[in-house]
Every structure is written in structure tokens, then in C-alpha cells.
XYZ file of C-alpha atoms in Angstrom:
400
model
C -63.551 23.519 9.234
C -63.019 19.608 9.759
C -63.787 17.808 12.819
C -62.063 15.797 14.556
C -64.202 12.500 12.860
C -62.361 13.778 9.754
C -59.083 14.640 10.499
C -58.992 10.857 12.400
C -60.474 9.057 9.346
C -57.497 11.351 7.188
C -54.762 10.085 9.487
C -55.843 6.749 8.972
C -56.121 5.943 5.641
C -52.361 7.911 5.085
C -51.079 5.499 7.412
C -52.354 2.556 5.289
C -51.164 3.980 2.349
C -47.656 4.720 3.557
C -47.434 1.051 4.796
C -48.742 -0.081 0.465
C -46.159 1.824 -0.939
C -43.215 -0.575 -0.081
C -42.669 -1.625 -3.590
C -39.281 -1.359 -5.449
C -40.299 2.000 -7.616
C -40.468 3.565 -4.546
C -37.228 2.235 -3.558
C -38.193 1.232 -0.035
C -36.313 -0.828 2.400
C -36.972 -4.566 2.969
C -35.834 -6.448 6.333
C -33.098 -8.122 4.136
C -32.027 -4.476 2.960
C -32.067 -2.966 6.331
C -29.578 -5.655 8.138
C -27.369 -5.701 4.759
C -27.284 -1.709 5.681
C -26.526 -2.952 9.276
C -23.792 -4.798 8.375
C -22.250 -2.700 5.976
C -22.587 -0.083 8.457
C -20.858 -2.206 11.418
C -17.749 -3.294 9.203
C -17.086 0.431 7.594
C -17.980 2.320 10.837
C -16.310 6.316 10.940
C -14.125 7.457 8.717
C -14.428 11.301 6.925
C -16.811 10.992 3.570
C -15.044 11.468 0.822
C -17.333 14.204 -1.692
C -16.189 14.126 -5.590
C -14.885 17.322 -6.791
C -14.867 17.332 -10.483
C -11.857 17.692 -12.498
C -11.197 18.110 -16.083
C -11.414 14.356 -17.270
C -12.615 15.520 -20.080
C -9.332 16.420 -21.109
C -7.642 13.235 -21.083
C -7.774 10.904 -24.274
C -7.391 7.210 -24.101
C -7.625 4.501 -26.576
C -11.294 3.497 -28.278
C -13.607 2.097 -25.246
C -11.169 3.138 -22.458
C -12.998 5.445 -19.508
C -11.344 7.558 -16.897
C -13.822 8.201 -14.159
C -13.028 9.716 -10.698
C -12.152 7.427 -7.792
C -11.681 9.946 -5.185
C -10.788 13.092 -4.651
C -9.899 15.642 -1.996
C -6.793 12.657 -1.307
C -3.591 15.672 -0.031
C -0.335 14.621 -2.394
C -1.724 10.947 -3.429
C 1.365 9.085 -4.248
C 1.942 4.821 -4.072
C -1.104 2.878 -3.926
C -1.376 -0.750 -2.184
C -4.784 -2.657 -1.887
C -6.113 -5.097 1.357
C -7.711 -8.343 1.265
C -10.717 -6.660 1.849
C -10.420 -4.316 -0.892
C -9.282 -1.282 1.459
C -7.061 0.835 -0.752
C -3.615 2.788 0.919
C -2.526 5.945 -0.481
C 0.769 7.257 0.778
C 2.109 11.118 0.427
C 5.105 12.563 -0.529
C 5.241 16.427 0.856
C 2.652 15.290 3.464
C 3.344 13.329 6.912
C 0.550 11.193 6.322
C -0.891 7.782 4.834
C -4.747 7.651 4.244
C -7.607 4.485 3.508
C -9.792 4.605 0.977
C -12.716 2.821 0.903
C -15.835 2.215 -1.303
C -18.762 1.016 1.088
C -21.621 0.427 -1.476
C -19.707 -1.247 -4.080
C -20.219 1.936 -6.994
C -16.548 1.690 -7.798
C -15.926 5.442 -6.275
C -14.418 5.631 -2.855
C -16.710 7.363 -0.630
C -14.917 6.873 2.987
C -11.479 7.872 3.921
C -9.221 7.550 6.780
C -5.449 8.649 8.704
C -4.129 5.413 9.269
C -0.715 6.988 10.001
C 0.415 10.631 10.675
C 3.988 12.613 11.977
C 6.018 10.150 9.523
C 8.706 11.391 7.620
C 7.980 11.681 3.624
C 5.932 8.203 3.767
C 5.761 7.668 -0.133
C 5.803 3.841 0.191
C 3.535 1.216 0.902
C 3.067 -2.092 0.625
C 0.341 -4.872 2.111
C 1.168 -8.132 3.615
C -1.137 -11.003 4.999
C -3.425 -8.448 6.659
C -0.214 -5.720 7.667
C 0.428 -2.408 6.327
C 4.316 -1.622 5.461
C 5.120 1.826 5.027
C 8.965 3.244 3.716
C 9.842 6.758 5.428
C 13.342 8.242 4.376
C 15.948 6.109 6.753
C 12.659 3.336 8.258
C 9.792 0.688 7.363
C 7.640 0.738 9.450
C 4.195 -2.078 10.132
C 0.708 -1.096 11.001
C -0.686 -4.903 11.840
C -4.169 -6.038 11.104
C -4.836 -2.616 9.433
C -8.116 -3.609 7.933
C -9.987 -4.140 10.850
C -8.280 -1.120 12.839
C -8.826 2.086 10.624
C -10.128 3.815 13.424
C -7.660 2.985 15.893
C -5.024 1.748 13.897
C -2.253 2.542 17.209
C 1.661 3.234 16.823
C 3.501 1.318 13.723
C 5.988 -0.845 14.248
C 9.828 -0.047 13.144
C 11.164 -2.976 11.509
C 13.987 -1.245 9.915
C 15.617 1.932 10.493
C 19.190 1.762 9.329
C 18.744 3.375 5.743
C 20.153 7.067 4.805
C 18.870 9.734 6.205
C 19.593 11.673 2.829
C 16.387 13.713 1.685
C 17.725 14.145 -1.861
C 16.125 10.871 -3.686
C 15.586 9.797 -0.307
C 11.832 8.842 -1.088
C 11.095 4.719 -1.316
C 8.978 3.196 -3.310
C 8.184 -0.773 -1.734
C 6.697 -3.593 -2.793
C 6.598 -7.546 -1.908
C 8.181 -9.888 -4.573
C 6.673 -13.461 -5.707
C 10.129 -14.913 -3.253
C 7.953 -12.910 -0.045
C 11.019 -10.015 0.671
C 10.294 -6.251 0.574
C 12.039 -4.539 -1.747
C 13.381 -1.310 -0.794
C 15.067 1.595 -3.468
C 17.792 3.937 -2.148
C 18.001 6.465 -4.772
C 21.441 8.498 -5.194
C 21.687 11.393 -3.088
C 22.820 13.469 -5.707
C 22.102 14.336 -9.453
C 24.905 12.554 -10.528
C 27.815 11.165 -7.919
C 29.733 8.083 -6.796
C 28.649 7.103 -3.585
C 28.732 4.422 -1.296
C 27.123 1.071 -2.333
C 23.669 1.206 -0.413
C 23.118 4.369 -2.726
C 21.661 3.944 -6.114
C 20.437 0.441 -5.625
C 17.177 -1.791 -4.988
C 17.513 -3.613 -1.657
C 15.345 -6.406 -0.288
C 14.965 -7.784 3.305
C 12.953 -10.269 4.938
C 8.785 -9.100 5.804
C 10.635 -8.667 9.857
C 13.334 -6.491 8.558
C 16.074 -9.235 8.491
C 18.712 -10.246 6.111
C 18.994 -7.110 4.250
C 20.680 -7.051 1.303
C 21.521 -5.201 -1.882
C 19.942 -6.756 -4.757
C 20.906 -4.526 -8.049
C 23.531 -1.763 -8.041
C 23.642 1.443 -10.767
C 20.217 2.597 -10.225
C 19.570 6.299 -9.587
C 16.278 6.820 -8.599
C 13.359 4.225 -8.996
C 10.121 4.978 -7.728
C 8.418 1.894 -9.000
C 8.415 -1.645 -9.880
C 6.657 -5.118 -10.708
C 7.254 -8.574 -11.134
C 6.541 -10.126 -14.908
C 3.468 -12.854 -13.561
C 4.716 -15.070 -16.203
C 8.625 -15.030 -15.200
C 9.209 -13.505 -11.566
C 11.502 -11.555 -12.900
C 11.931 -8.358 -11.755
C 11.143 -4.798 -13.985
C 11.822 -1.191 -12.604
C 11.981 2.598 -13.913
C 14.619 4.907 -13.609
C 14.838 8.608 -13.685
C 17.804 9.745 -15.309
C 20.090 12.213 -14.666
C 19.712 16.018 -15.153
C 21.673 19.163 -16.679
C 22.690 17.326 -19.939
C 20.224 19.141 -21.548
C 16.502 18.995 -22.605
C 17.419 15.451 -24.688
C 19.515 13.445 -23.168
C 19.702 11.007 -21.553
C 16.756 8.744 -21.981
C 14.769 7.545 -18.603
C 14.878 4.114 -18.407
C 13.018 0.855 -17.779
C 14.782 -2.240 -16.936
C 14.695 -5.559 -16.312
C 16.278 -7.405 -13.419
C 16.169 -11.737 -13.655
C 18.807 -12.143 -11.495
C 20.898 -10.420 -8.254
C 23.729 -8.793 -8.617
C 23.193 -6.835 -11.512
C 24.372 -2.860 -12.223
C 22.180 -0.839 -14.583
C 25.584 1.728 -15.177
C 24.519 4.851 -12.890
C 26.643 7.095 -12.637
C 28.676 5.661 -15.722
C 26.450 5.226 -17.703
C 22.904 6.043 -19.324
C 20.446 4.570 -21.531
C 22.649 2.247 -22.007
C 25.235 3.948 -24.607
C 25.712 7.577 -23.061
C 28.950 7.642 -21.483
C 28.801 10.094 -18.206
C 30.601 13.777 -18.859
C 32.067 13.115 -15.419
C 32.238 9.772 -14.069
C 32.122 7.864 -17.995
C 35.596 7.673 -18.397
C 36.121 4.978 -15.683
C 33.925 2.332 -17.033
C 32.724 1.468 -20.503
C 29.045 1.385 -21.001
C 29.788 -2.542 -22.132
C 30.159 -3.382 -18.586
C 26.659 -2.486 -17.813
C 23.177 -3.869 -18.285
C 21.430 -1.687 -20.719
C 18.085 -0.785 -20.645
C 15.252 -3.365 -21.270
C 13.151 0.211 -23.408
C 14.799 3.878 -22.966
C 12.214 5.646 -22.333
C 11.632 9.829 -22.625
C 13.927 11.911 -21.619
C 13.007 13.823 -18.285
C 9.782 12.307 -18.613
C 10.130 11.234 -14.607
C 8.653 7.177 -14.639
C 7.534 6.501 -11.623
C 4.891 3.427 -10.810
C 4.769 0.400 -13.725
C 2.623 -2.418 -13.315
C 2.201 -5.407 -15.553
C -1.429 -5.872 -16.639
C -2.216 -9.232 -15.636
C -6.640 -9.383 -16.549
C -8.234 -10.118 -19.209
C -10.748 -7.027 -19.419
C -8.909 -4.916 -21.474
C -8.214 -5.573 -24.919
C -5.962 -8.511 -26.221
C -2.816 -6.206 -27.286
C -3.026 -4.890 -24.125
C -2.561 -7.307 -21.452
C 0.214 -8.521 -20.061
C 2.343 -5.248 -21.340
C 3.625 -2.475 -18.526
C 1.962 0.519 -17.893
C 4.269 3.267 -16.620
C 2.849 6.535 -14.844
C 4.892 9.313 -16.089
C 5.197 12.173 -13.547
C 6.527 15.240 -16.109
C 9.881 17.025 -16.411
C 10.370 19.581 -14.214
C 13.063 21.806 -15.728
C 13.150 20.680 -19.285
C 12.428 23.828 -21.681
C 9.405 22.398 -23.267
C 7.786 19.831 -20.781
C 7.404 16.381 -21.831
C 5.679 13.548 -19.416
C 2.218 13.923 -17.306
C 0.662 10.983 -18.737
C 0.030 7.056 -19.100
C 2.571 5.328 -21.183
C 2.646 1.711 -22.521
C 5.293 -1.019 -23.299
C 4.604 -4.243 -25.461
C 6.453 -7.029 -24.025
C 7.165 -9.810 -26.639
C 7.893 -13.532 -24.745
C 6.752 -12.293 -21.422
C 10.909 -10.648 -21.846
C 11.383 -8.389 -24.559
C 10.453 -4.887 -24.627
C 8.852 -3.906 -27.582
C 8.404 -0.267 -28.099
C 6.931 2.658 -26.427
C 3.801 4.343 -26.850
C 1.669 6.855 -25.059
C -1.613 4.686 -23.435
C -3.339 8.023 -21.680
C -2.318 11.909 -21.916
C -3.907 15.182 -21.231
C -3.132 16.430 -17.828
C -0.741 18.657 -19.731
C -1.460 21.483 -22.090
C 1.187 21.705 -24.225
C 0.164 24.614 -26.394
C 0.215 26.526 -22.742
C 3.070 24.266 -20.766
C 0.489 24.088 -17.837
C 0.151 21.272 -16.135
C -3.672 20.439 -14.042
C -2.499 16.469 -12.960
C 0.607 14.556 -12.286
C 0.055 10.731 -12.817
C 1.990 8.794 -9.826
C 1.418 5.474 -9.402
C -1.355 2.105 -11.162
C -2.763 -0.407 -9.064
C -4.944 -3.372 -10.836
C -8.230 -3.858 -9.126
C -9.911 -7.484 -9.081
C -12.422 -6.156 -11.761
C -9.451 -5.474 -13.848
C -9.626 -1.982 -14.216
C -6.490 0.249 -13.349
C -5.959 3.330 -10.160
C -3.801 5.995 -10.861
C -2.803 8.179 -8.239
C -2.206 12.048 -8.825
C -0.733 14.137 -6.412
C -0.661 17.068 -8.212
C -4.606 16.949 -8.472
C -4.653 15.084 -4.872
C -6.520 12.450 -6.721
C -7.118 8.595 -7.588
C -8.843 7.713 -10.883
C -10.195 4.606 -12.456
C -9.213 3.673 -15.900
C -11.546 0.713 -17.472
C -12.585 -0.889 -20.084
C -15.987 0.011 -21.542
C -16.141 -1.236 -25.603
């Protein structure tokens, strides 16, 4: 049995070895670790933790060297995505009544914190992030969560700065951004499948960052759900979804190209920019119109497009659009559910069309597991693509 001599002289030397094991094999914690843990821990206080469920990634193919990796999961309906000065990353819903943060806190490029920063809204599919304010598009109001970054626990009421759009459900979902001349530009898609209506309808608006001055800024546009400015030329590009019941073919969707106000991109007279409209074609002839700058799929649903403006990816792949491509959903064989790529030749031709990423659908079964949404370029110059289908964000990169 040991005595007491033994068990003391036992204790001891353990606690002199515990206090010569601080080397980094060990992985212990130095004073300069422990306040950078501090800190970190101060600025990113609360939030839920976000834990990766895996999905099939393996599925997806992508270009030689490209990666998909999981950003975060668990993320209900995860629709437009908008990124803070600080790197906080906003992910707005659809079918939900609520917009979430993201945030990754140890700098492993995977989220791992997540808050509500906005709930009880009314389909709040767009946002957009302004010198430190968070702008969020409901179906008839924009709304403004100030200083957002430094209140994701308490971020309070938002702010209407706008509530005079349509109430109109049908298409009634925005998709907002802030252009290179500061306004936010607003969609109102048609409230219809295919109808005349008055002018607000089927356009692209834009009003000051206080909701003043707004005005329409394109006409003939049925329902976009994303846009981006060429960095080289200001000028502005957007999708389209075309119209249905025309049959599992026609007409094309469409992405266009906007340099100046006032334009009309032919809905409902026109589509794809040489289909003249069963119903409302014989008013107008599709010369009148701006065609499209690439027709893209038909029923392929386009929804966020973003230039790529780094220079981590490949040469022949920067500065072309990437367009998320949400699926058909009542085409006979479905067509869509993936990452899609136009060339753009003197930063304002199109040139081409070409799938970038696929494999969320299996065609040989017509099941769908993911629904790409929406790209967001990160400062490392990889991409996020939002999935709300697989309530998911991934990470696209660059590997060689």
C-alpha cells in the first residue's frame, strides 16, 4: 500500500511534468494564444454552432483543379447571399420568414456560427450590404438593419425605407443589390406567367440607399432574380426566367445586358429575342426590343450571376459570368440544377454558354438532391453558392 511520503512525492513530480509539456506537439496554449482566443471570443460572442452535415459532393463534377467543399449547412431555404466588411455572410429565405448570419470564427473557410438577424418578414429573398447596414427586399418593402455587424445578437426592429411596391405574391420575390452609381436596385417581376400589366411590373427599379427617388430603370423583364455590374464597364447584366406553357423548348431563358436606362428586354412581346408571343406578339415586333446579350436554356430558371472579378481561378475563367441555375419545374425531362458559365469577349460580348458545375440532378432518375441559388466572390477568390433545396452554402475554389 503507498504512504502518504509516496503518493506526495507522485503528485509532485506529475505536476512538474504537466507544466514541461507546453510545447507545440502537444498543442498547448501560450499567453499570446489564450488572449487571441479572448478576443476572438469577445467579437463573435453567441450565436447557434453551426455542425456540417454531409451531403453528396461527391456527386458534383467541376472543371480540372476546381473543389466544392461544404460551407455550412443546416441554413432553412438558403437563397441571396451578401457579405460585411467584416466578412459576416447574410443568407436570406424564400418559403421562410427569416434572414440568418453566417460566420467563420477561426478562419477554416467553413462557417461554424450562425445567427436570426431578422424574423416575421414576408418572403425576405433579398439582401444587400451597405457601409456597415443590412438591406433586406420583402414582397411590397426594403427594409435596414443598421450597424448589423456589431449587433447579431441584438440586432432590434429594421427600418422600412420603402414600402410602396406590389403586394402581388406571384413573382413577387426581389432580388437587390447596390450598383457602382450607390442606388439599390429593386426587380418587380410580372405577376403573371405571361400578361400586360402596369409599368412597375416586369421591370428593374432603383432608388436612392434612403428609399428616395425611385424610379424604373429597364422595362420588359419578367422575372429576374439576379444581377451584377461588368467591373470593367458599370454596365449592368441580369437573368431572366422566361415564360411557361409553350412547351418543354421554348422559349430560351435569358441573360441580358443593360448600359443604359430606359431600355425594354420585349416581355410579354417578345422572347429570346426572336419568339413572337402566341398572345400578346402581334402588337409589337420583336425588332423593337433589346434582344438577349446569350439565350440561355430553356426552363432552366437563372437566378444569381456574378462576374468573376480574381485572379485565382484559371485565366479563361475570370472576368466571365457565372449563373446559378435553379432547375425547371414542370418541363417533361428536367433541365437546370447546376453552375453555368458565359465567356464575355471585350468586357461586352457574350460568348457562348457552357455548363461550369452540375450534379445535383440525376438525370437517369429526374431526382433532384440540390438547387443552386445564388454566387458570392469571397476576398480569397473562391465562389458561395447558396442551395435552398439542400438548405446549404458551398465553397467552390481553386485547387490546381
Amino acid at each position: 500500500m503507498p504512504t502518504f511520503r509516496n503518493l506526495l512525492i507522485l503528485a509532485v513530480l506529475c505536476f512538474f511534468s504537466a507544466c514541461d509539456s507546453g510545447s507545440e506537439e502537444s498543442g498547448a496554449v501560450t499567453d499570446d494564444d489564450q488572449v487571441k482566443e479572448q478576443d476572438n471570443g469577445d467579437m463573435n460572442a453567441g450565436g447557434q454552432d453551426i455542425v456540417i452535415d454531409s451531403l453528396p459532393l461527391e456527386t458534383i463534377i467541376l472543371p480540372e483543379g476546381f473543389k466544392i467543399a461544404h460551407y455550412a449547412t443546416g441554413v432553412e431555404n438558403a437563397r441571396s447571399l451578401a457579405m460585411g466588411k467584416n466578412g459576416t455572410i447574410f443568407v436570406s429565405s424564400r418559403k421562410h420568414d427569416e434572414v440568418r448570419a453566417l460566420r467563420d470564427t477561426d478562419g477554416d473557410m467553413v462557417a461554424d456560427k450562425m445567427w436570426v438577424v431578422a424574423s416575421g418578414l414576408n418572403t425576405p429573398n433579398g439582401v444587400a450590404f451597405r457601409e456597415g447596414d443590412l438591406y433586406i427586399a420583402e414582397i411590397s418593402r426594403i427594409l435596414k438593419l443598421s450597424d448589423i455587424e456589431n449587433n447579431l445578437e441584438t440586432p432590434g426592429e429594421p427600418e422600412v425605407i420603402y414600402d410602396e411596391y406590389p403586394s402581388d405574391t406571384h413573382h413577387g420575390w426581389k432580388y437587390i443589390a447596390f450598383g457602382p452609381d450607390g442606388k439599390l436596385y429593386v426587380p418587380v417581376g410580372a405577376p403573371c406567367n405571361i400578361c400586360e400589366s402596369d409599368s412597375i411590373y416586369a421591370s428593374i427599379t432603383r432608388m436612392n440607399p434612403d428609399g428616395t427617388d425611385m424610379e424604373i430603370f429597364v422595362h420588359g423583364v419578367r422575372n429576374s432574380v439576379g444581377f451584377d455590374w461588368n467591373p470593367q464597364t458599370n454596365e449592368l447584366w441580369f437573368t431572366d426566367n422566361g415564360r411557361d406553357m409553350l412547351g418543354d423548348n421554348m422559349p430560351p431563358c435569358e441573360l441580358n445586358r443593360a448600359p443604359e436606362k430606359g431600355m425594354h428586354f420585349g416581355y410579354p412581346y417578345c422572347h429570346g429575342g426572336t419568339i413572337s408571343d402566341p398572345e400578346f406578339g402581334s402588337k409589337y415586333d420583336c425588332s423593337r426590343f433589346t434582344a438577349p446579350a446569350q439565350n440561355l436554356g430553356p426552363h432552366v430558371a437563372p437566378l444569381g450571376m456574378k462576374f468573376y472579378r480574381g485572379n485565382k481561378f484559371p485565366e479563361q475563367y475570370r472576368r466571365n459570368i457565372f449563373i446559378a441555375e435553379h432547375g425547371s419545374w414542370n418541363r417533361s425531362e428536367k433541365i437546370g440544377y447546376r453552375v453555368t458559365m458565359v465567356p464575355v469577349v471585350d468586357n461586352s460580348e457574350a460568348s457562348g454558354y457552357k455548363v461550369f458545375a452540375e450534379g445535383w440532378l440525376n438525370d437517369a432518375e429526374q431526382e433532384a438532391w440540390g438547387r443552386p441559388v445564388d454566387l458570392l466572390e469571397m476576398p480569397d477568390g473562391s465562389f458561395l453558392l447558396s442551395d435552398d433545396k439542400a438548405n446549404a452554402v458551398y465553397r467552390i475554389y481553386y485547387e490546381g
